[in-house]
Coordinates of C-alpha atoms and ligand atoms in Angstrom, one line a residue:
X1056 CA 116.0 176.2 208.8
X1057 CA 114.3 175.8 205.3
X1058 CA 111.0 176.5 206.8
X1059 CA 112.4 180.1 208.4
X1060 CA 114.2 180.7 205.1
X1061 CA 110.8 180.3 203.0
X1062 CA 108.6 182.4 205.2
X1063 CA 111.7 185.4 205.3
X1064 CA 111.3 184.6 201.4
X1065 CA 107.6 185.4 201.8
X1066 CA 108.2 188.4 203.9
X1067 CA 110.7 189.8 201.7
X1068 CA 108.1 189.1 198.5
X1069 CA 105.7 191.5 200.0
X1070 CA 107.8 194.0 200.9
X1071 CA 109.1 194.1 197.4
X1072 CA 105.4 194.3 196.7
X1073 CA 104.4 197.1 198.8
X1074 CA 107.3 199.1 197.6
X1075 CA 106.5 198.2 193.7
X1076 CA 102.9 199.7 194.9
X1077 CA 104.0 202.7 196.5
X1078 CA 106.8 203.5 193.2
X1079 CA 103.3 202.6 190.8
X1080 CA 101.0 205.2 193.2
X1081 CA 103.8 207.9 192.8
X1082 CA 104.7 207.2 189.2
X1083 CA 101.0 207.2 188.3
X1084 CA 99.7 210.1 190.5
X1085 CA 102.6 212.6 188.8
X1086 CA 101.8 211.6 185.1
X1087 CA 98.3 211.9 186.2
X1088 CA 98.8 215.5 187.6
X1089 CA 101.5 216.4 184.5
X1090 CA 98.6 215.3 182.0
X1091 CA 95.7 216.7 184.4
X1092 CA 98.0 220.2 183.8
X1093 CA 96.9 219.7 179.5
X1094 CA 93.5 219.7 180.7
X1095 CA 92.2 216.5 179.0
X1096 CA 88.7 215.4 178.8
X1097 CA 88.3 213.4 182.3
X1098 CA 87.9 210.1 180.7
X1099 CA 91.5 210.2 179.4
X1100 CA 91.9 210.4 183.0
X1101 CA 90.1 207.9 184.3
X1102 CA 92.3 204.5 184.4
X1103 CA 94.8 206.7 185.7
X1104 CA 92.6 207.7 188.8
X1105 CA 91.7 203.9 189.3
X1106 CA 94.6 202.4 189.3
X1107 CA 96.1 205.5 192.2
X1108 CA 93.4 204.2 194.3
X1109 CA 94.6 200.9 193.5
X1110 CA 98.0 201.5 194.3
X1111 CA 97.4 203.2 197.3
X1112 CA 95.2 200.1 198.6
X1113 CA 97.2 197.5 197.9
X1114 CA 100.1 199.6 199.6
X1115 CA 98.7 199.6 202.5
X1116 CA 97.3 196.5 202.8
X1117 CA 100.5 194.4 201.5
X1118 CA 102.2 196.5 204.2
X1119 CA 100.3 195.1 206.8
X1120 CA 100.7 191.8 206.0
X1121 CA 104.6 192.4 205.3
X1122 CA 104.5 193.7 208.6
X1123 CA 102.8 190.4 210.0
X1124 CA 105.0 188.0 208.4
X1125 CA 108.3 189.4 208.9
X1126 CA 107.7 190.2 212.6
X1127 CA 106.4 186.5 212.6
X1128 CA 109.0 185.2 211.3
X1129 CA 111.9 187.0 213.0
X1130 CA 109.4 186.5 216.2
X1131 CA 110.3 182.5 215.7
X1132 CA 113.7 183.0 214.9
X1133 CA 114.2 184.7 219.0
X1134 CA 112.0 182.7 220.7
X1135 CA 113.7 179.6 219.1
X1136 CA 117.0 181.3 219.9
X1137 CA 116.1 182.1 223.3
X1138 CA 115.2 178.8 224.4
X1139 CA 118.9 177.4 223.2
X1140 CA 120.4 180.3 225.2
X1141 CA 118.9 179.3 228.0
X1142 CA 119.0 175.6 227.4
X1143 CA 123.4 176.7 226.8
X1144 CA 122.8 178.6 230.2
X1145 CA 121.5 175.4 232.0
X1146 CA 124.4 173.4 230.8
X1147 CA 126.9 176.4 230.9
X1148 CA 129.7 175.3 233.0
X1149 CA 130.5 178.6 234.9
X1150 CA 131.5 180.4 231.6
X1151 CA 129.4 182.9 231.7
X1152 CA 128.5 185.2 234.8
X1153 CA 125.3 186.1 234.9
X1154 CA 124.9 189.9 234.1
X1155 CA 126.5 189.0 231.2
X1156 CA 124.0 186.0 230.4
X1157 CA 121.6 188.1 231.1
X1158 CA 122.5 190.3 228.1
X1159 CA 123.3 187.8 225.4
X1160 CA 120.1 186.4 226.6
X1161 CA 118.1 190.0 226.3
X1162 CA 120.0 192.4 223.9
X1163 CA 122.2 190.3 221.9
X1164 CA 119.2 187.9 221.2
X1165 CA 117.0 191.2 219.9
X1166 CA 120.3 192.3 217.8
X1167 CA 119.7 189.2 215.8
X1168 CA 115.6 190.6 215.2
X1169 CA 117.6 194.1 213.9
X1170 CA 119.4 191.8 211.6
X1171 CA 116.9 190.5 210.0
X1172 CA 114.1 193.5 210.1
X1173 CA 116.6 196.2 209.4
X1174 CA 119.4 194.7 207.6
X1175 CA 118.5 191.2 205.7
X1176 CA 115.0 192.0 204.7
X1177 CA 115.5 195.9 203.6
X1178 CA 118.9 195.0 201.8
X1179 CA 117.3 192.6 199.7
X1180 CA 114.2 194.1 198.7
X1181 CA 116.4 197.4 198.0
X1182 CA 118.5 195.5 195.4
X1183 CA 115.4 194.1 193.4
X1184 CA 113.1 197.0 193.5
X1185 CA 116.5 199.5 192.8
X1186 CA 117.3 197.0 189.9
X1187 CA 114.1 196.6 188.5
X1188 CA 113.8 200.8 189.0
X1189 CA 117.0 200.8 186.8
X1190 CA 115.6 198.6 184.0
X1191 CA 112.5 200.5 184.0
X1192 CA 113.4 204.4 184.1
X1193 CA 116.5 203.3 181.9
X1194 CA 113.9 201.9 179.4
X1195 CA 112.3 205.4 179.4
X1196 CA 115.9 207.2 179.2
X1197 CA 119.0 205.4 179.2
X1198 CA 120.5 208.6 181.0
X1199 CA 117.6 208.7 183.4
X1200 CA 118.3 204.8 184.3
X1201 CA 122.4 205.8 184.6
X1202 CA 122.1 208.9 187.0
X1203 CA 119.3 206.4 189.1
X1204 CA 121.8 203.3 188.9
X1205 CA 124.7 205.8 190.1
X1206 CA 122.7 207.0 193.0
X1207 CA 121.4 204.2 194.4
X1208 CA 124.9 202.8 194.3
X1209 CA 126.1 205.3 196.1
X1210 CA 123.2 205.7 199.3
X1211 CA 122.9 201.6 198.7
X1212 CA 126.2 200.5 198.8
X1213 CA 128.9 203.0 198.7
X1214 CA 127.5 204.8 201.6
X1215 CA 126.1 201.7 204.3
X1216 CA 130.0 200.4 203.5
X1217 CA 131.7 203.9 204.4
X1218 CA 129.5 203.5 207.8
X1219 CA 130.1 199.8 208.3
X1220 CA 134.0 200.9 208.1
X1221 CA 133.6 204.0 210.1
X1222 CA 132.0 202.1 212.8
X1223 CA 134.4 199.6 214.1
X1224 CA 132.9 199.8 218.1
X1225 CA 130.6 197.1 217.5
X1226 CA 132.3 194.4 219.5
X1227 CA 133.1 197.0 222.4
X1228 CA 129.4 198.3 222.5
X1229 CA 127.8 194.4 222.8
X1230 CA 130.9 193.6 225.7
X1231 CA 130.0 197.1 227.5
X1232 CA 126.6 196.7 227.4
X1233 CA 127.4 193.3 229.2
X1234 CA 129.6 194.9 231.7
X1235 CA 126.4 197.0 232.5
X1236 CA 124.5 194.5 233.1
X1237 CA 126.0 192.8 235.4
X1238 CA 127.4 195.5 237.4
X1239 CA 123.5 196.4 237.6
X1240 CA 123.0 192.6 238.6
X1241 CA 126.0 192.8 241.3
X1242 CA 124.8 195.8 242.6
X1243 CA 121.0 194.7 243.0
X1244 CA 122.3 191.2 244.3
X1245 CA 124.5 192.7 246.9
X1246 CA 123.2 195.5 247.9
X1247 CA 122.8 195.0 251.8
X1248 CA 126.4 193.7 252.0
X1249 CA 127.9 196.9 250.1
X1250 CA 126.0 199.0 252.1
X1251 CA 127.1 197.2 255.0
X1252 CA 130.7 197.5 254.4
X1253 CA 130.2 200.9 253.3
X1254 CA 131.6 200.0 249.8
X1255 CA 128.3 201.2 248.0
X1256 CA 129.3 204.7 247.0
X1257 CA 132.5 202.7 245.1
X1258 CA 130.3 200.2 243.2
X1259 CA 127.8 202.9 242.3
X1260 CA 131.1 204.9 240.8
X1261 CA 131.9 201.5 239.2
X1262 CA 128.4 201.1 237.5
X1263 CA 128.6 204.6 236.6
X1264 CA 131.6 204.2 234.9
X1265 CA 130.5 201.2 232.9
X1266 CA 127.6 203.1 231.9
X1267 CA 129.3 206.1 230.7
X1268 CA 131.9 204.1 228.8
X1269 CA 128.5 202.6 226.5
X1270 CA 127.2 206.1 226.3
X1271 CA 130.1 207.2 224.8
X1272 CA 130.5 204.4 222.6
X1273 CA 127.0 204.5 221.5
X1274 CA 127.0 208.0 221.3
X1275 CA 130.4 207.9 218.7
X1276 CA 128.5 205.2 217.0
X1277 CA 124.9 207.2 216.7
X1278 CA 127.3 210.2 215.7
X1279 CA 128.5 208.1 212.8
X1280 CA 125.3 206.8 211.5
X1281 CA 123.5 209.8 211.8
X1282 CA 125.5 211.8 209.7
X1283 CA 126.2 209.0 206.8
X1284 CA 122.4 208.2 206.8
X1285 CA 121.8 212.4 206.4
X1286 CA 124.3 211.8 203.3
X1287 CA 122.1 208.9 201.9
X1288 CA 118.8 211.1 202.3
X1289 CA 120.6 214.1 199.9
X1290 CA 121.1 211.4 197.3
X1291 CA 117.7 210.6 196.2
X1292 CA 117.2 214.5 196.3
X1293 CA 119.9 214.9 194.2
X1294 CA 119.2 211.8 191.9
X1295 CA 115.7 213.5 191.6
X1296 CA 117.1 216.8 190.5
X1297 CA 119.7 215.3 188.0
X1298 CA 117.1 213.7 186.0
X1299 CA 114.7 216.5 186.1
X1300 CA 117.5 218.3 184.3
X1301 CA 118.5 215.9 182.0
X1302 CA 115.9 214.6 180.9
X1303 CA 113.6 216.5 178.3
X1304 CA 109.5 216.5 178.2
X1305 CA 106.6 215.7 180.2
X1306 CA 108.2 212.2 181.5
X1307 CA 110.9 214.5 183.7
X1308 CA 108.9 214.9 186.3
X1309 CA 107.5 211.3 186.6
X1310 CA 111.3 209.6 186.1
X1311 CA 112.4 212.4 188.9
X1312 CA 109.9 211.4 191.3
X1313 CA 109.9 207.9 190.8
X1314 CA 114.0 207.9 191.5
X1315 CA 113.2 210.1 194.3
X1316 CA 110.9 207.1 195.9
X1317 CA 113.0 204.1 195.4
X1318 CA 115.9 206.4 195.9
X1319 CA 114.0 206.0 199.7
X1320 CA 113.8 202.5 199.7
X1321 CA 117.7 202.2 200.1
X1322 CA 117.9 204.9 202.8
X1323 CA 118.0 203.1 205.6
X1324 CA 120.8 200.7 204.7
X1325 CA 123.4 203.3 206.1
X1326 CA 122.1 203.5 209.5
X1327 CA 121.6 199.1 209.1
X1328 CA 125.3 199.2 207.7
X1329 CA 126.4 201.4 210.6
X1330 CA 125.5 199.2 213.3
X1331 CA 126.7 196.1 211.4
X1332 CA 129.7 195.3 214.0
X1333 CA 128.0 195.4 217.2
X1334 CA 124.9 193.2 215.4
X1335 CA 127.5 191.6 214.4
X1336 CA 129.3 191.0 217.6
X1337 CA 126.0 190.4 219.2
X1338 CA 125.6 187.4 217.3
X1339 CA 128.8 185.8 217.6
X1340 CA 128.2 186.2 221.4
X1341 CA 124.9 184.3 221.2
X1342 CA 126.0 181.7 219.1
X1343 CA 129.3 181.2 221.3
X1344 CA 126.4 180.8 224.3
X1345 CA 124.3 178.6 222.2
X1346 CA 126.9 176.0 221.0
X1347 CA 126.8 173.8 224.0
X1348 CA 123.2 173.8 223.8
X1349 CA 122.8 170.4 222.6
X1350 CA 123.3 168.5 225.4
X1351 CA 120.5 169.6 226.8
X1352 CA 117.6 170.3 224.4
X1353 CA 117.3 166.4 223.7
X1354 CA 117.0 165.1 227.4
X1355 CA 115.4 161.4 227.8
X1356 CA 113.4 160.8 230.7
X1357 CA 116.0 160.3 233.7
X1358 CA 114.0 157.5 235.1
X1359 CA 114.4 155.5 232.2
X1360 CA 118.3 154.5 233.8
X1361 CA 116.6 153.4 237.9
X1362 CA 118.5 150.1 238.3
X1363 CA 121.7 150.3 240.0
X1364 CA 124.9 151.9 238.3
X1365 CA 128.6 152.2 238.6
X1366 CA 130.7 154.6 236.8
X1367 CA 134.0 154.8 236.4
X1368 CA 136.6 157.8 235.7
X1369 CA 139.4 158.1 233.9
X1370 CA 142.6 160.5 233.1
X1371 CA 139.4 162.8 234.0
X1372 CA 141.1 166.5 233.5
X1373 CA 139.0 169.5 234.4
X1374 CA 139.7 173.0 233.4
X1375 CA 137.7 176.2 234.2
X1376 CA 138.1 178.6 231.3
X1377 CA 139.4 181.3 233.6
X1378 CA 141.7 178.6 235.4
X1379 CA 144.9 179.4 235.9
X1380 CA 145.7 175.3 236.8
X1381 CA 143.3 172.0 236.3
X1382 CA 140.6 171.9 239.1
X1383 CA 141.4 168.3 238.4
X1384 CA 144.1 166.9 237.1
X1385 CA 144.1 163.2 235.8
X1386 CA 141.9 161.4 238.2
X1387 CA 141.2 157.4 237.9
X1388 CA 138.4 156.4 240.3
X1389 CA 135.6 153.4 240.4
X1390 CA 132.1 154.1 241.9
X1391 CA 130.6 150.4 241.8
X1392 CA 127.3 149.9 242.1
X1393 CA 125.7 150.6 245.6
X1394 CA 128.7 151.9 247.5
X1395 CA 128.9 154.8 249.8
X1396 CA 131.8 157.2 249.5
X1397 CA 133.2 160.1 251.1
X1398 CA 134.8 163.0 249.6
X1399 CA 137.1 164.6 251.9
X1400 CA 139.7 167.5 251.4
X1401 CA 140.8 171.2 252.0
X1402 CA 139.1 174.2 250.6
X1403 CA 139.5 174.7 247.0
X1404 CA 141.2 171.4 246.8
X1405 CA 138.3 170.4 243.6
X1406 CA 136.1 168.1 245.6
X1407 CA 132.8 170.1 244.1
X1408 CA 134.4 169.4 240.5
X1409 CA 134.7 165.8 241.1
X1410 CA 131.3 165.9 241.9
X1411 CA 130.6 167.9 238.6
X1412 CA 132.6 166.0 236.4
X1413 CA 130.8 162.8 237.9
X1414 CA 127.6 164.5 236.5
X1415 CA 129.1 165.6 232.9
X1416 CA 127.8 169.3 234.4
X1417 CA 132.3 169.9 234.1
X1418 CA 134.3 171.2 231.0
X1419 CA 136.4 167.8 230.8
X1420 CA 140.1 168.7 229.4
X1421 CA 140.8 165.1 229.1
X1422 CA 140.1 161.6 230.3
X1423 CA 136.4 159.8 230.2
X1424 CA 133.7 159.6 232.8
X1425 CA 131.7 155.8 231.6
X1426 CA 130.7 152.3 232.7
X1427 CA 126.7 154.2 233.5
X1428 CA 123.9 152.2 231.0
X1429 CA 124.5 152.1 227.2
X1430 CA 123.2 155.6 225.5
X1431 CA 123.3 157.2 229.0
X1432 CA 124.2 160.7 229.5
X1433 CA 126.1 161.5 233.3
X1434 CA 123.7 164.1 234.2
X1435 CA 121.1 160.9 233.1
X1436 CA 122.4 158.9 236.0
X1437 CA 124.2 161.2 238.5
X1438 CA 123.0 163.8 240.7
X1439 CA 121.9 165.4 244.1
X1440 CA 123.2 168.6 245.2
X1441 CA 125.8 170.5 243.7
X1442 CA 127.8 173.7 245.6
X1443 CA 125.9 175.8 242.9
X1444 CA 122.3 174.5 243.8
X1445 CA 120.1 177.0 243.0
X1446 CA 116.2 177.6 245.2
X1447 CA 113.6 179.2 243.0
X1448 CA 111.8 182.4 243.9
X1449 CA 108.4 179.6 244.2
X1450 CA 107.5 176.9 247.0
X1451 CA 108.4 174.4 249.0
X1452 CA 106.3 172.1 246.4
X1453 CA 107.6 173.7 243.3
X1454 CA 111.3 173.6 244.4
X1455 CA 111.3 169.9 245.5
X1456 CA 109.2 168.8 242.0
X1457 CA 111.0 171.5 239.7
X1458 CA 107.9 170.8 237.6
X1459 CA 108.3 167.0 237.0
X1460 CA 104.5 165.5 237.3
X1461 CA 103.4 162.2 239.3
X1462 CA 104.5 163.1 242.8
X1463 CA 102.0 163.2 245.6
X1464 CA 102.0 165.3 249.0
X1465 CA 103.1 162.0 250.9
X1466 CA 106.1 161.5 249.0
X1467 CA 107.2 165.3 249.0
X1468 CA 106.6 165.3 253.1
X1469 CA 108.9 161.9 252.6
X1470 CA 111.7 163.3 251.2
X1471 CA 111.4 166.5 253.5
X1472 CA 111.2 164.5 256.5
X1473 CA 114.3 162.3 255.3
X1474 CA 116.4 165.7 254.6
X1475 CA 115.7 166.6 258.3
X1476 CA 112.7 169.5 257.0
X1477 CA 109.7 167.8 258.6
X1478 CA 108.9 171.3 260.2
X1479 CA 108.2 172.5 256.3
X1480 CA 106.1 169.0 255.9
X1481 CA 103.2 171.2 256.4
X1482 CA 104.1 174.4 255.0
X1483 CA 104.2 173.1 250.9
X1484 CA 102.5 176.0 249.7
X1485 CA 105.0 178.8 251.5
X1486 CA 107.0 180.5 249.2
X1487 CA 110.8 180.7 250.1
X1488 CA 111.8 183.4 248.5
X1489 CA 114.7 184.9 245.9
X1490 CA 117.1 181.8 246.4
X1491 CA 115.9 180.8 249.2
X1492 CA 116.3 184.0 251.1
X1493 CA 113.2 183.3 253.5
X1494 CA 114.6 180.1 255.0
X1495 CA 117.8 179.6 257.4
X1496 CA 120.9 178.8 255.7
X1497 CA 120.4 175.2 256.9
X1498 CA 116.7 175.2 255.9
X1499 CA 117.7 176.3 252.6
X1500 CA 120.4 173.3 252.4
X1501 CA 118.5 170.5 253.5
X1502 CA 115.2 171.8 250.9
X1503 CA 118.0 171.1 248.3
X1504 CA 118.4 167.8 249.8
X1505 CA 114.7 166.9 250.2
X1506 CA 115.0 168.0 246.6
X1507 CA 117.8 165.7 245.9
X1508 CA 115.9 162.7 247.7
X1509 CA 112.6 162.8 245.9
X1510 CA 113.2 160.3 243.0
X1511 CA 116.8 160.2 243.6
X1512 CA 119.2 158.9 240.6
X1513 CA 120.7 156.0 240.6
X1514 CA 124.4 158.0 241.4
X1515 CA 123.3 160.3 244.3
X1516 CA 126.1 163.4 244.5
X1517 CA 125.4 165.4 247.7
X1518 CA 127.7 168.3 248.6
X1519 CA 127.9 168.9 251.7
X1520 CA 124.3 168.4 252.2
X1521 CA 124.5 168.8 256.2
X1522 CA 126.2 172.4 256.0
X1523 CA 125.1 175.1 258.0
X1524 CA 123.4 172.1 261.0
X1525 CA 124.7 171.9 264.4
X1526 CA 127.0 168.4 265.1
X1527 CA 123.9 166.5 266.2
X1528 CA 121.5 167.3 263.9
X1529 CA 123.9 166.7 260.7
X1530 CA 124.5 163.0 262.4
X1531 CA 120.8 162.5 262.2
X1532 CA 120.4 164.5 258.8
X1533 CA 123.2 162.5 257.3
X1534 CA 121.7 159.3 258.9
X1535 CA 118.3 159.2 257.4
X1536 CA 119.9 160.8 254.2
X1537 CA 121.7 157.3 253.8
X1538 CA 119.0 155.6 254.3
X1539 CA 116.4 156.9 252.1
X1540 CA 119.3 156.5 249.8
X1541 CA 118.3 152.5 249.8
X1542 CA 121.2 150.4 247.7
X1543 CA 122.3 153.9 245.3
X1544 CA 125.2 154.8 244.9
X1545 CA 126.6 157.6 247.0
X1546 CA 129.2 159.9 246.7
X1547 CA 129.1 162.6 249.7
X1548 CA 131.3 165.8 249.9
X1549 CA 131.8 166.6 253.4
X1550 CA 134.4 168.8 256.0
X1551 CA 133.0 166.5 258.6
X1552 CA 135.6 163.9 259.9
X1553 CA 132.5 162.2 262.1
X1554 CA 130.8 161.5 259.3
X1555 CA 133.5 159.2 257.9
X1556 CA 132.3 156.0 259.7
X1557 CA 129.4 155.4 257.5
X1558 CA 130.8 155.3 254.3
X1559 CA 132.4 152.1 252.5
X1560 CA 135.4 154.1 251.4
X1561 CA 137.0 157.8 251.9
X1562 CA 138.6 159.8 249.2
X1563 CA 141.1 162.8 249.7
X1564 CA 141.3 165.3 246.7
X1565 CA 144.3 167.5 247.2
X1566 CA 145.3 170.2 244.4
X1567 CA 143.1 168.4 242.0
X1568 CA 144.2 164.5 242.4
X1569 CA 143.3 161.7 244.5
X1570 CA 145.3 161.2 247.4
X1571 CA 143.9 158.0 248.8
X1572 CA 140.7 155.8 247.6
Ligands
LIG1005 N1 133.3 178.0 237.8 C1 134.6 178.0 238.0 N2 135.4 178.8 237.2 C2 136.8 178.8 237.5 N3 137.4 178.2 238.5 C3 136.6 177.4 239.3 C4 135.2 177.3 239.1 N4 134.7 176.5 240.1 C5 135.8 176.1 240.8 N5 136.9 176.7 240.3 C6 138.3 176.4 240.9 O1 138.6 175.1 240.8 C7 139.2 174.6 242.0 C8 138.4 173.5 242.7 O2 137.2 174.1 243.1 P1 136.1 173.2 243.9 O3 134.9 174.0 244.0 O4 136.0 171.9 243.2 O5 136.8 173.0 245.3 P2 136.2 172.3 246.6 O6 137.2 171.3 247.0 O7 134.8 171.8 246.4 O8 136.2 173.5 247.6 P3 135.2 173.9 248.8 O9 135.5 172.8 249.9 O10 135.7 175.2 249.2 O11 133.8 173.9 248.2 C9 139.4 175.9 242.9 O12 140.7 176.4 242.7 C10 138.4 176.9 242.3 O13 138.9 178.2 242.4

């Protein structure tokens, strides 16, 4: 945080500095003209010459670097920002649907690099080149100095606040532009099935809809900003002309134009105050996203926790945000170390979040989920496959390592093999496609749990990991599953009542509590 704040320091020290150069070249190049006018011997001129070049060099070139470090540093600022969104996004709990994530991740991230490059930076190096301006011109004529104070004041901060309170759509610009995006998400997602159902022209009216609402929006919004920022340009016009009057003698013309340019410099804080609400809601929306980052940005090696563990749960309340009821409700159970259980129960009935919870991947209401290794996190010790298990656009290799190093070709045809895949055992390199969408439905379920059974954890959560197999060949899945499973401990979600047999003990979750264990 200090280290942003200095270099933004740095960046808003040259800008301050180009600006100074680019009042200096215009104050300099008038007198130089108003003298040139008395036709003076050309030496009287000649400091004056030098030092326009001057200015207009070291303009130009502290404006380049400006431009490099501000962009650097509001360049670190997103990227570092980005990666907690997406860390948030890993660890997000279902709270955020994905068109939406998708715009917090992409517009409401760049809403915080307007903030800085149009808003932070520009505001501050307006109020130190419009108060050293003041000082100056005032020093040359007190009136001079008052009628430039009064204007800036008025296109600097009079002016950017009538915008800021004419413009109150921020919030409902940053939530439509969300609704966009995911309608545009939904629509490219499911496109074959609302074609299929004939339901297409409807979602396309739907999207429209969405997109006209944020046209209008940002089209009352532009409306507003465009006209107060074509007020603040009249004002150092009119700043200009008001000294030229007033004041008396050949400085007139160099105190007029010199108001005239840092009369520019505060310009653009209208249009910077006019969007002020949606920056502002934009940011508020990544930092809600960001707050549960934590969890995740600091993850220990998993394998560090490979002896056997139990865990225990208690009072364990779950809530969805958008729940209307707990998806559990105050469930005790004890996992010790090594035994096999079966989760069992109707659709709905929160089986998946028990699973969750067991994994700290659930937003826990109430109770405790312990007795794993001291300084262990859940997701540390417990997982598998989850009902939310995602396949990566990539291959068979990539989606069984998910990057992690050390594995070799024997060990991945292993844990294919033990999830039932032996066919893909020689197809590592073949790309499955979006989520999967190359293989089977079962293909795709048993790569999650060859995935699941390469380096398994300690607690190994499968969710119904024979799904979409025919009776025999979830038997067999299930069967070598177990085994490669070795002395873990298990806990299996499944609708299969032939299953039950090879598990230690059976739980039934009905309406979010246990109904036998
Ligand atoms: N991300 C979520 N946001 C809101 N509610 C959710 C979310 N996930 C699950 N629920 C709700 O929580 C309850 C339990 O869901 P859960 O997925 O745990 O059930 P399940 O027993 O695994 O069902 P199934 O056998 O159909 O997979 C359900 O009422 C469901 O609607």
């Amino acid at each position: 945080m200090r280290r942003v704040l200095a270099r933004l320091l740095f960046a808003g020290l040259l800008a301050v500095l180009t600006e100074a150069a680019g009042v200096g070249l215009v104050g300099t190049a008038t007198w130089m003209i108003v003298r040139a006018a008395e036709r003076p011997p050309l030496s009287a001129l000649a400091v004056a010459i030098a030092a326009v070049r001057a200015f207009a060099l070291l303009k130009g070139g502290i404006r380049y670097a400006e431009r490099l470090a501000s962009h650097d540093v509001v360049l670190r600022v997103l990227a570092d920002l980005r990666a907690r969104a997406f860390a948030a996004l890993a660890a997000r709990h279902g709270a955020v649907v994905e068109g939406d994530a998708l715009s917090r991740v992409v517009s409401d991230v760049d809403a915080v690099q307007d903030l800085l490059l149009r808003a932070v930076l520009p505001a501050g190096v307006a109020a130190v080149i419009g108060v050293a301006a003041v000082a100056g011109v005032g020093a040359a004529d007190p009136r001079a100095g008052a009628v430039l104070a009064g204007g800036l004041l008025i296109a600097g901060l009079l002016l950017p606040l009538l915008a800021n309170a004419l413009n109150r759509s921020g919030a409902a610009i940053a939530a439509a532009r969300g609704a966009v995006a995911q309608s545009t998400v939904d629509l490219a997602h499911g496109a074959a099935e609302l074609a299929a159902f004939g339901a297409m022209p409807a979602a396309l009216a739907e999207a429209s809809a969405s997109g006209r609402r944020l046209a209008r929006l940002e089209a009352r919004a532009a409306a507003v900003s465009g006209l107060v920022t074509g007020a603040a340009a009249l004002v150092p016009a009119a700043t200009a002309v008001a000294i030229a009057v007033l004041v008396a003698g050949p400085s007139a013309p160099v105190l007029a134009l010199v108001a005239l340019t840092v009369g520019e410099v505060v310009v653009p804080l209208a249009a910077a105050a006019a969007r002020q609400g949606e920056v502002r809601a934009a940011v508020a929306r990544v930092r809600d996203l960001t707050r549960s980052a934590a969890t995740v940005t600091q993850e220990p090696e998993r394998r560090a926790w490979g002896g056997p563990v139990s865990v225990r749960l208690r009072g364990v309340t779950v809530r969805y945000p958008h729940g209307a009821k707990a998806a559990l409700d105050g469930v005790d159970l004890d996992l010790p170390a090594g035994r096999r259980v079966a989760v069992v129960g109707a659709s709905g009935a929160g089986k998946s979040t028990l699973l969750d919870a067991i994994a700290g991947r659930a937003p826990l209401v109430a109770g405790a989920v312990d007795g794993r290794p001291d300084g262990a996190e859940p997701w540390q010790v417990a997982g598998g496959v989850f009902a939310d298990a995602h396949v990566f656009h990539a291959t068979v290799r990539e989606n069984l390592t998910l990057g992690r190093d050390g594995f070799g070709d024997d060990e991945l045809r292993a844990a294919l093999g033990a999830a039932g895949l032996a066919e893909h055992a020689g197809r590592l390199d073949d790309v499955v496609g979006e989520d999967g969408g190359r293989l089977s439905g079962g293909q795709r379920q048993r790569l999650l749990l060859a995935r699941a059974l390469l380096d398994p954890p300690p607690v190994l959560l499968l969710d119904e990991p024979t799904e979409g197999l025919d009776p025999a060949a979830a038997d067999a899945v299930l069967a070598t599953a177990l085994l490669a499973a070795g002395e873990r401990t298990v806990v299996v979600v499944t609708h299969r009542r032939a299953d039950l047999d090879r598990f230690d003990q059976v739980i039934t979750v009905e309406d979010g509590r246990l109904v036998a264990g």
